[in-house]
Tab-separated table of N, CA and C in Angstrom:
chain	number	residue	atom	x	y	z
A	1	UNK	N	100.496	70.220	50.972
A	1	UNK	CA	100.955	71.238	51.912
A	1	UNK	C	102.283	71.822	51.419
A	2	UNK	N	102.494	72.621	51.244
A	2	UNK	CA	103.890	73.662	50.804
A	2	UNK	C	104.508	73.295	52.104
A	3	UNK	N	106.017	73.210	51.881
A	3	UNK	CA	106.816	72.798	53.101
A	3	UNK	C	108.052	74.091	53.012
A	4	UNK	N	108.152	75.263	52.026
A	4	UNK	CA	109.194	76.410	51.674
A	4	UNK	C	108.381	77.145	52.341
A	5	UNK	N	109.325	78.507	53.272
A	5	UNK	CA	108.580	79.641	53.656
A	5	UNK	C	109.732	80.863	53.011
A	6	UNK	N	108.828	81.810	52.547
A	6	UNK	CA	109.627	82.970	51.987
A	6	UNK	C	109.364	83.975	53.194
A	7	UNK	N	110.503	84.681	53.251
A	7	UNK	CA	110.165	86.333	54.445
A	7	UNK	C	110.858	87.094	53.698
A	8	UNK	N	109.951	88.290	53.632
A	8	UNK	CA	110.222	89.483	52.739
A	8	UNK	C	111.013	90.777	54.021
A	9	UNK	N	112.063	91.108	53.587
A	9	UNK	CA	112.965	91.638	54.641
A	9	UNK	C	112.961	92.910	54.043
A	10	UNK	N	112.512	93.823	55.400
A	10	UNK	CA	112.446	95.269	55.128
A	10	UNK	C	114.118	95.771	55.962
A	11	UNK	N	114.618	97.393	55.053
A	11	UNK	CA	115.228	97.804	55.578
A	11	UNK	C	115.424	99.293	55.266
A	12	UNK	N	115.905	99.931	55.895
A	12	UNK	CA	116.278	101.354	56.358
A	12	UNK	C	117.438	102.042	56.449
A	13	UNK	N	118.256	102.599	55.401
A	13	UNK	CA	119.551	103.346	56.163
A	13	UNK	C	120.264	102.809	55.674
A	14	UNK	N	120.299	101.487	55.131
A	14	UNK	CA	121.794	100.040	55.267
A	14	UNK	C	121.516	99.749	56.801
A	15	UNK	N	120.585	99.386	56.790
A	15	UNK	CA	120.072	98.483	58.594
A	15	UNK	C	118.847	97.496	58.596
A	16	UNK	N	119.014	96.524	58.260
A	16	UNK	CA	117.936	95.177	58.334
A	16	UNK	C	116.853	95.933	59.579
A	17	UNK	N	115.558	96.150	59.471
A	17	UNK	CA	115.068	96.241	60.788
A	17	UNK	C	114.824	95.082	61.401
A	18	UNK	N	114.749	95.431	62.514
A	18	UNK	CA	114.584	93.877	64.029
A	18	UNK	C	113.321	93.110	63.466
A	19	UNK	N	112.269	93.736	62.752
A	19	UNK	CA	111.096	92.990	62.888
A	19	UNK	C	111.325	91.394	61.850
A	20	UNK	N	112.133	92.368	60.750
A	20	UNK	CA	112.693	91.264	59.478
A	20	UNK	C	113.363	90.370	59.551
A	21	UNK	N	114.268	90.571	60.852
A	21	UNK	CA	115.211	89.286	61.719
A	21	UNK	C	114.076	88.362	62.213
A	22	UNK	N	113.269	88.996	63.007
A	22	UNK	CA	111.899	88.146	63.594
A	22	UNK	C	111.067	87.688	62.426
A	23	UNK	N	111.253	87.775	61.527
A	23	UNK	CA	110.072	87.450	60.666
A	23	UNK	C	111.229	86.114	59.604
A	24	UNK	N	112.520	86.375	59.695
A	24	UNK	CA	112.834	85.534	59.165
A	24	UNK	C	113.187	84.126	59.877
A	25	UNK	N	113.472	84.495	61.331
A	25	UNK	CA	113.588	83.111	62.303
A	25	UNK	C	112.148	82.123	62.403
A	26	UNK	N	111.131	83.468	62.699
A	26	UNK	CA	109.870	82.436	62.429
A	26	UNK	C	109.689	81.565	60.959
A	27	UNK	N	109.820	82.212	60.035
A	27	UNK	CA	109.694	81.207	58.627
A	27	UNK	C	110.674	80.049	58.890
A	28	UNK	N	112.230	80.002	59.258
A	28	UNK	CA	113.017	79.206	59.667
A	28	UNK	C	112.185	77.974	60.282
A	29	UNK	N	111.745	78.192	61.586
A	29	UNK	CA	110.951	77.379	62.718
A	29	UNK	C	109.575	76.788	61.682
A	30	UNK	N	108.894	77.947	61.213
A	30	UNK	CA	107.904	76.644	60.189
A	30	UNK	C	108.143	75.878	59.230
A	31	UNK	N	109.222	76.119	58.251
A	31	UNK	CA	109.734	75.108	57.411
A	31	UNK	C	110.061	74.199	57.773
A	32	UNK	N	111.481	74.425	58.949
A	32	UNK	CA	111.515	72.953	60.093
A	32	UNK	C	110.508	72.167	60.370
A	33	UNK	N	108.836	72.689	60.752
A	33	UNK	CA	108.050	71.668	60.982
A	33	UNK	C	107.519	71.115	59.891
A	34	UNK	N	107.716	71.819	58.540
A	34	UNK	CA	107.372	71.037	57.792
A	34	UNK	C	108.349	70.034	56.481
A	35	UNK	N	109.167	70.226	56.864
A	35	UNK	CA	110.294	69.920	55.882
A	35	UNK	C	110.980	70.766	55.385
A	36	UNK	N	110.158	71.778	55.302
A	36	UNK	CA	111.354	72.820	53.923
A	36	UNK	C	112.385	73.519	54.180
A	37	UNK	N	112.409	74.746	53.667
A	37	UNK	CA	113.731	75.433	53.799
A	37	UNK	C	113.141	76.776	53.979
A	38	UNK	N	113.253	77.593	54.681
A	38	UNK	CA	113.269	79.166	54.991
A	38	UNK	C	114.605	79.795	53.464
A	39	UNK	N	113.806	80.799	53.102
A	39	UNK	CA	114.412	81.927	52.179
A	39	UNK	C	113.448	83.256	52.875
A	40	UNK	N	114.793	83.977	52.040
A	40	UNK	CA	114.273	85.858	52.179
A	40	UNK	C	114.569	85.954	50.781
A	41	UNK	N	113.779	87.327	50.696
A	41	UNK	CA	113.766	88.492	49.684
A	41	UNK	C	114.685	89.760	50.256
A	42	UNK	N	115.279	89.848	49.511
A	42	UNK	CA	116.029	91.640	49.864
A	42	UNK	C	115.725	92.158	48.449
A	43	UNK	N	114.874	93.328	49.030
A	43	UNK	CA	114.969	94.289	47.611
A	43	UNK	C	115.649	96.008	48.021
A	44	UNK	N	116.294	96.672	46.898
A	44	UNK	CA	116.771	97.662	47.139
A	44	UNK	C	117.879	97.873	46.233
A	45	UNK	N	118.636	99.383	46.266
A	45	UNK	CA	119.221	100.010	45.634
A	45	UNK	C	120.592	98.788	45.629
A	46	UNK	N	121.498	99.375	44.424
A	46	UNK	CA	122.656	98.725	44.537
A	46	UNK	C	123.599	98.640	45.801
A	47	UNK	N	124.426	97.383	45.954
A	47	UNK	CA	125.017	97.685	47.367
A	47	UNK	C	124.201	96.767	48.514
A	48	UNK	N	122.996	96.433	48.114
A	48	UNK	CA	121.967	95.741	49.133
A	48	UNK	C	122.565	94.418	49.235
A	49	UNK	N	123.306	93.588	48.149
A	49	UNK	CA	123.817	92.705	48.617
A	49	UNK	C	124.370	92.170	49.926
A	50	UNK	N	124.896	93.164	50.402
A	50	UNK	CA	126.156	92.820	51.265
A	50	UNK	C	125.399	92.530	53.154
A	51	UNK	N	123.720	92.945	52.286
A	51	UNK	CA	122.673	92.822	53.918
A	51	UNK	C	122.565	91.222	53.925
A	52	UNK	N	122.287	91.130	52.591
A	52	UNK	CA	122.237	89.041	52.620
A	52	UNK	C	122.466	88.159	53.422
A	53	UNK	N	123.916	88.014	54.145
A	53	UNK	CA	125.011	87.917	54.911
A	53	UNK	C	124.619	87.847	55.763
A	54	UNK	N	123.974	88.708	56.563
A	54	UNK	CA	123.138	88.832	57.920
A	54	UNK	C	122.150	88.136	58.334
A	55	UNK	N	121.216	87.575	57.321
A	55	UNK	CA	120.131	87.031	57.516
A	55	UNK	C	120.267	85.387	57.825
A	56	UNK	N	121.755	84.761	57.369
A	56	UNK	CA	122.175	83.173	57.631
A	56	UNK	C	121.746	83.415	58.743
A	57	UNK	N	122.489	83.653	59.753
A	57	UNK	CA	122.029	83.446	61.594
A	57	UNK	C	120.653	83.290	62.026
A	58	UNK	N	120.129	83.650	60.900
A	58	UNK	CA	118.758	83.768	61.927
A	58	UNK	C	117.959	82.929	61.098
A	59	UNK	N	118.313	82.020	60.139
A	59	UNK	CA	117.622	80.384	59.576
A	59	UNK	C	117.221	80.474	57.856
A	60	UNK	N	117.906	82.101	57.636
A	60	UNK	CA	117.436	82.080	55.858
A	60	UNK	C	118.480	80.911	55.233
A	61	UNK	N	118.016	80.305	54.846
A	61	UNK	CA	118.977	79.115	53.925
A	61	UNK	C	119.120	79.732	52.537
A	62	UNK	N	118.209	80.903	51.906
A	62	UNK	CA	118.616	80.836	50.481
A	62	UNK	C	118.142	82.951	50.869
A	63	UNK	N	118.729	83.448	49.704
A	63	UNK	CA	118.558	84.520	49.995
A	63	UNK	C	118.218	84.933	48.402
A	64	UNK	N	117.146	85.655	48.305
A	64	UNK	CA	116.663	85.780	46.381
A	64	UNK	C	117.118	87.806	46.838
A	65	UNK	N	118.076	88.369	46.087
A	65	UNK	CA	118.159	89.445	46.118
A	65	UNK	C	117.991	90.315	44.590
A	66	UNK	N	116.675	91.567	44.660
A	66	UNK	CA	116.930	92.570	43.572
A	66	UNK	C	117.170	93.308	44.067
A	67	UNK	N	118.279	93.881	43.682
A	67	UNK	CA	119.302	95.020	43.581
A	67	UNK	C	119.369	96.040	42.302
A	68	UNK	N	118.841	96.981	42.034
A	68	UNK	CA	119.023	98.234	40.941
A	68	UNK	C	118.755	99.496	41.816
A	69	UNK	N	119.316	100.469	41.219
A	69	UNK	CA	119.296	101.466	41.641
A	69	UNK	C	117.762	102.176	41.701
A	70	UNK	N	116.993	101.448	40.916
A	70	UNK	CA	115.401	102.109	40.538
A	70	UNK	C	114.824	101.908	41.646
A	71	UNK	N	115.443	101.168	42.448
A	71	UNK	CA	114.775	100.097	43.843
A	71	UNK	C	114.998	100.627	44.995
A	72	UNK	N	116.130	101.927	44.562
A	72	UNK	CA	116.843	102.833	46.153
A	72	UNK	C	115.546	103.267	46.958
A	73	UNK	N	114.526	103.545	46.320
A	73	UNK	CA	113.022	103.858	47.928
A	73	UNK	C	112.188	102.929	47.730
């Protein structure tokens, strides 16, 4: 049984949408039942880093970010 959950985090503007907060607390809550650890993905233009940050609160333990400008849409 895999006990890691990944959530792939969409965003808009420089604004995490709500659904990606919800999608990353739930991965949080199933890793808990199984041992592991909740991570996200952030992909996007340079500068996307600084969304990373946001996603601790809501149970991402590891955050895998690509960032290039080729990635801005």
């Amino acid at each position: 049984m895999l006990k890691n959950v990944l959530a792939f985090v969409e965003h808009r503007d420089g604004e995490i949408k709500k659904s990606s907060f919800e999608a990353v607390s739930h991965a949080h809550r199933l890793a808990q039942k199984t041992g592991g650890r909740a991570a996200a993905v952030l992909v996007g233009g340079k500068g996307i880093e600084a969304l990373a940050a946001k996603l601790a609160p809501f149970g991402a333990q590891k955050v895998f970010v690509a960032a290039d400008d080729r990635l801005e849409k």
